[in-house]
Short mmCIF file of C-alpha atoms and ligand atoms in Angstrom, two decimals:
data_model
loop_
_atom_site.label_atom_id
_atom_site.label_comp_id
_atom_site.label_asym_id
_atom_site.label_seq_id
_atom_site.Cartn_x
_atom_site.Cartn_y
_atom_site.Cartn_z
CA UNK A 26 17.19 -19.21 -18.38
CA UNK A 27 18.34 -16.36 -15.93
CA UNK A 28 15.10 -14.73 -14.51
CA UNK A 29 15.39 -11.08 -13.64
CA UNK A 30 13.01 -8.60 -12.30
CA UNK A 31 11.40 -6.51 -14.90
CA UNK A 32 11.68 -2.91 -13.80
CA UNK A 33 9.83 -0.43 -15.67
CA UNK A 34 10.78 2.84 -14.04
CA UNK A 35 11.01 4.33 -10.63
CA UNK A 36 7.50 4.69 -9.29
CA UNK A 37 8.40 6.91 -6.25
CA UNK A 38 10.84 7.63 -3.45
CA UNK A 39 9.66 7.13 0.06
CA UNK A 40 10.58 9.64 2.83
CA UNK A 41 9.72 8.68 6.47
CA UNK A 42 8.19 11.87 8.15
CA UNK A 43 6.94 12.47 11.77
CA UNK A 44 4.17 14.86 10.56
CA UNK A 45 2.28 14.31 7.38
CA UNK A 46 0.69 17.64 7.19
CA UNK A 47 3.88 19.48 7.91
CA UNK A 48 5.47 17.48 5.42
CA UNK A 49 2.83 17.95 2.79
CA UNK A 50 2.95 21.70 3.35
CA UNK A 51 6.84 21.63 2.66
CA UNK A 52 6.49 19.56 -0.44
CA UNK A 53 3.72 21.43 -2.09
CA UNK A 54 4.31 25.01 -0.53
CA UNK A 55 7.96 25.25 -1.03
CA UNK A 56 9.03 22.44 -3.59
CA UNK A 57 5.83 23.12 -5.79
CA UNK A 58 4.71 19.42 -5.88
CA UNK A 59 0.95 18.53 -6.17
CA UNK A 60 -0.94 16.26 -3.45
CA UNK A 61 -1.90 13.50 -5.83
CA UNK A 62 -3.22 10.89 -3.17
CA UNK A 63 -3.53 10.63 0.43
CA UNK A 64 -4.70 7.30 2.43
CA UNK A 65 -4.26 5.48 5.73
CA UNK A 66 -2.78 1.84 4.97
CA UNK A 67 -3.21 0.00 8.24
CA UNK A 68 -1.55 -3.16 6.94
CA UNK A 69 1.51 -0.99 6.52
CA UNK A 70 1.01 0.93 9.70
CA UNK A 71 1.21 4.43 7.77
CA UNK A 72 -0.74 7.51 6.87
CA UNK A 73 0.84 8.52 3.67
CA UNK A 74 0.60 11.11 0.82
CA UNK A 75 1.85 10.79 -2.73
CA UNK A 76 3.25 14.12 -3.97
CA UNK A 77 3.66 14.65 -7.90
CA UNK A 78 5.90 16.67 -9.72
CA UNK A 79 5.81 18.11 -13.28
CA UNK A 80 7.40 15.57 -15.54
CA UNK A 81 6.44 12.67 -13.60
CA UNK A 82 8.44 12.47 -10.48
CA UNK A 83 6.75 11.14 -7.31
CA UNK A 84 7.70 11.19 -3.70
CA UNK A 85 5.76 9.41 -1.12
CA UNK A 86 5.54 10.73 2.47
CA UNK A 87 5.15 8.01 5.11
CA UNK A 88 4.16 8.85 8.68
CA UNK A 89 3.71 6.28 11.16
CA UNK A 90 0.46 5.20 12.79
CA UNK A 91 1.97 3.48 15.82
CA UNK A 92 5.69 3.51 17.03
CA UNK A 93 5.79 -0.46 16.40
CA UNK A 94 5.20 0.26 12.62
CA UNK A 95 7.97 0.04 10.22
CA UNK A 96 8.01 3.72 9.64
CA UNK A 97 7.70 4.20 13.27
CA UNK A 98 10.90 1.90 14.17
CA UNK A 99 12.78 3.74 11.18
CA UNK A 100 12.09 7.18 12.63
CA UNK A 101 13.31 5.82 16.10
CA UNK A 102 16.44 4.31 14.85
CA UNK A 103 17.45 6.64 11.94
CA UNK A 104 15.35 9.89 12.22
CA UNK A 105 13.21 11.29 9.32
CA UNK A 106 14.53 10.85 5.79
CA UNK A 107 14.86 8.54 2.75
CA UNK A 108 13.40 5.16 3.78
CA UNK A 109 12.75 3.39 0.38
CA UNK A 110 13.36 3.42 -3.30
CA UNK A 111 10.32 2.08 -5.11
CA UNK A 112 10.61 0.45 -8.66
CA UNK A 113 7.63 -0.06 -10.88
CA UNK A 114 7.01 -3.65 -12.23
CA UNK A 115 4.46 -5.22 -14.45
CA UNK A 116 3.65 -8.19 -12.24
CA UNK A 117 4.43 -7.94 -8.37
CA UNK A 118 4.14 -11.67 -8.06
CA UNK A 119 6.49 -12.37 -10.98
CA UNK A 120 9.02 -9.97 -9.47
CA UNK A 121 8.72 -11.81 -6.16
CA UNK A 122 9.53 -15.03 -7.77
CA UNK A 123 12.53 -13.43 -9.62
CA UNK A 124 14.07 -11.96 -6.20
CA UNK A 125 13.63 -15.44 -4.61
CA UNK A 126 15.18 -17.12 -7.55
CA UNK A 127 18.23 -14.75 -7.11
CA UNK A 128 18.46 -16.00 -3.58
CA UNK A 129 17.65 -12.77 -2.01
CA UNK A 130 15.01 -11.99 0.85
CA UNK A 131 11.66 -10.49 -0.03
CA UNK A 132 9.58 -9.38 2.99
CA UNK A 133 6.33 -10.93 1.90
CA UNK A 134 5.61 -14.43 0.48
CA UNK A 135 2.77 -12.90 -1.71
CA UNK A 136 2.65 -9.20 -2.66
CA UNK A 137 0.36 -7.16 -0.33
CA UNK A 138 -1.74 -4.01 -0.73
CA UNK A 139 0.21 -0.68 -1.32
CA UNK A 140 -0.88 2.90 -2.08
CA UNK A 141 -3.90 3.39 -4.35
CA UNK A 142 -4.70 -0.20 -4.69
CA UNK A 143 -1.12 -1.09 -6.09
CA UNK A 144 0.51 -4.75 -5.17
CA UNK A 145 3.80 -4.27 -3.47
CA UNK A 146 6.79 -6.31 -2.12
CA UNK A 147 10.10 -5.25 -0.57
CA UNK A 148 13.68 -6.65 -0.90
CA UNK A 149 15.36 -6.63 2.39
CA UNK A 150 17.89 -3.69 2.66
CA UNK A 151 20.80 -5.97 3.71
CA UNK A 152 20.49 -7.93 0.32
CA UNK A 153 20.41 -4.74 -1.78
CA UNK A 154 23.38 -2.63 -0.47
CA UNK A 155 21.71 -0.77 2.14
CA UNK A 156 18.58 0.32 0.14
CA UNK A 157 14.92 -0.66 1.11
CA UNK A 158 13.79 -1.64 -2.34
CA UNK A 159 9.92 -1.55 -3.04
CA UNK A 160 8.42 -3.42 -6.02
CA UNK A 161 5.28 -1.62 -7.13
CA UNK A 162 2.72 -3.19 -9.59
CA UNK A 163 0.31 0.14 -9.85
CA UNK A 164 -3.53 -0.88 -9.81
CA UNK A 165 -5.00 -1.87 -12.90
CA UNK A 166 -6.60 1.39 -13.77
CA UNK A 167 -3.38 3.12 -13.16
CA UNK A 168 -1.56 0.84 -15.53
CA UNK A 169 -4.06 1.17 -18.40
CA UNK A 170 -4.34 5.11 -18.25
CA UNK A 171 -0.41 5.32 -17.99
CA UNK A 172 0.08 3.06 -21.04
CA UNK A 173 -2.34 5.24 -23.03
CA UNK A 174 -0.25 8.33 -22.20
CA UNK A 175 -2.29 10.41 -19.57
CA UNK A 176 -1.52 14.07 -19.85
CA UNK A 177 0.36 14.47 -16.59
CA UNK A 178 1.77 11.11 -16.07
CA UNK A 179 1.07 8.69 -13.30
CA UNK A 180 -0.33 11.52 -11.08
CA UNK A 181 -3.33 11.91 -13.27
CA UNK A 182 -3.87 8.30 -13.35
CA UNK A 183 -4.25 8.02 -9.91
CA UNK A 184 -7.43 10.00 -9.96
CA UNK A 185 -8.96 6.88 -11.60
CA UNK A 186 -8.40 4.88 -8.28
CA UNK A 187 -11.08 5.14 -5.68
CA UNK A 188 -9.89 6.52 -2.14
CA UNK A 189 -8.92 9.86 -1.10
CA UNK A 190 -7.11 10.80 -4.44
CA UNK A 191 -6.76 14.31 -5.09
CA UNK A 192 -7.03 16.41 -8.40
CA UNK A 193 -5.27 19.71 -8.93
N1 LIG B 224 16.70 1.31 4.53
C1 LIG B 224 17.93 0.83 4.93
N2 LIG B 224 18.16 -0.16 5.90
C2 LIG B 224 17.20 -0.26 6.72
C3 LIG B 224 15.99 0.26 6.75
C4 LIG B 224 15.68 1.18 5.44
N3 LIG B 224 14.60 1.56 5.23
N4 LIG B 224 15.34 -0.15 7.68
C5 LIG B 224 16.02 -0.96 8.49
N5 LIG B 224 17.23 -1.07 7.89
C6 LIG B 224 18.30 -1.65 8.43
C7 LIG B 224 18.84 -1.32 9.81
O1 LIG B 224 19.41 0.00 9.92
C8 LIG B 224 19.35 -2.50 10.64
O2 LIG B 224 20.86 -2.45 9.94
P1 LIG B 224 22.07 -2.81 11.07
O3 LIG B 224 21.72 -4.18 11.50
O4 LIG B 224 23.22 -2.66 10.39
O5 LIG B 224 21.77 -1.89 12.29
C9 LIG B 224 18.76 -3.65 9.73
O6 LIG B 224 18.33 -3.26 8.40
C10 LIG B 224 17.72 -4.29 10.54
O7 LIG B 224 17.17 -5.06 9.82
P2 LIG B 224 15.99 -6.06 10.52
O8 LIG B 224 16.22 -6.38 12.08
O9 LIG B 224 15.86 -7.21 9.76
O10 LIG B 224 14.66 -5.19 10.60
P3 LIG B 224 13.90 -3.91 11.07
O11 LIG B 224 13.02 -4.52 12.19
O12 LIG B 224 14.67 -2.69 11.29
O13 LIG B 224 12.95 -3.74 9.78
C11 LIG B 224 12.47 -3.90 7.53
C12 LIG B 224 13.51 -3.41 8.66
C13 LIG B 224 12.88 -3.44 6.20
C14 LIG B 224 12.47 -5.34 7.55
C15 LIG B 224 11.16 -3.07 7.84
O14 LIG B 224 11.25 -1.78 7.84
C16 LIG B 224 10.15 -3.48 7.06
O15 LIG B 224 9.29 -4.57 7.01
N6 LIG B 224 9.83 -2.58 5.88
C17 LIG B 224 8.83 -3.17 4.78
C18 LIG B 224 7.53 -2.40 5.00
C19 LIG B 224 7.66 -0.60 5.06
O16 LIG B 224 8.51 -0.22 5.04
N7 LIG B 224 6.48 -0.35 5.14
C20 LIG B 224 6.32 1.19 5.23
C21 LIG B 224 6.11 1.63 3.81
C22 LIG B 224 4.70 1.27 3.20
C23 LIG B 224 4.77 1.80 1.59
O17 LIG B 224 5.63 1.91 1.16
O18 LIG B 224 3.46 1.78 1.40
#
């Protein structure tokens, strides 16, 4: 039987930014988003913020902690801008296995820690038509609240996750 990645939606779009506070100010002050979450993820070499919009859309702002990080190298090569498309999956390990079964390159043998306690992996952009695809299994608390229909979608569920999660 053919195994496919079980995508349940777009979790977020990731934008590489040189200055996180300036990017937050633009996305909240001009575009009307809400700062839902902010953290440093040293494994990924980023300081990041999740911006949530009415209706459930989410944009992840990613600033490099070091020039050698993935985001540091991306900005150096391509400048600031769209860096990734992140799909939500129910099980990141299963999704990893499905990608490998399709003969594509995942970046990690096992899913790693992503934003707000999620588990993440990536498909190499050269195997996807030029887009860095992230596969995100949200943290258990987020999955549970989302399944029970939180009042303002995923953004509200992030408040159940420990860390520097913001509420409006
Ligand atoms: N989108 C599309 N293409 C990309 C890309 C991106 N984000 N990043 C690199 N590429 C392209 C480059 O332009 C280059 O293309 P050419 O060969 O045509 O010039 C090619 O991929 C380079 O590939 P590489 O030498 O294998 O790898 P790099 O050192 O450039 O690293 C990647 C690319 C995807 C492996 C690296 O960025 C990575 O490991 N990313 C995953 C981790 C990550 O992005 N973390 C930050 C976000 C954290 C989070 O979301 O929580």
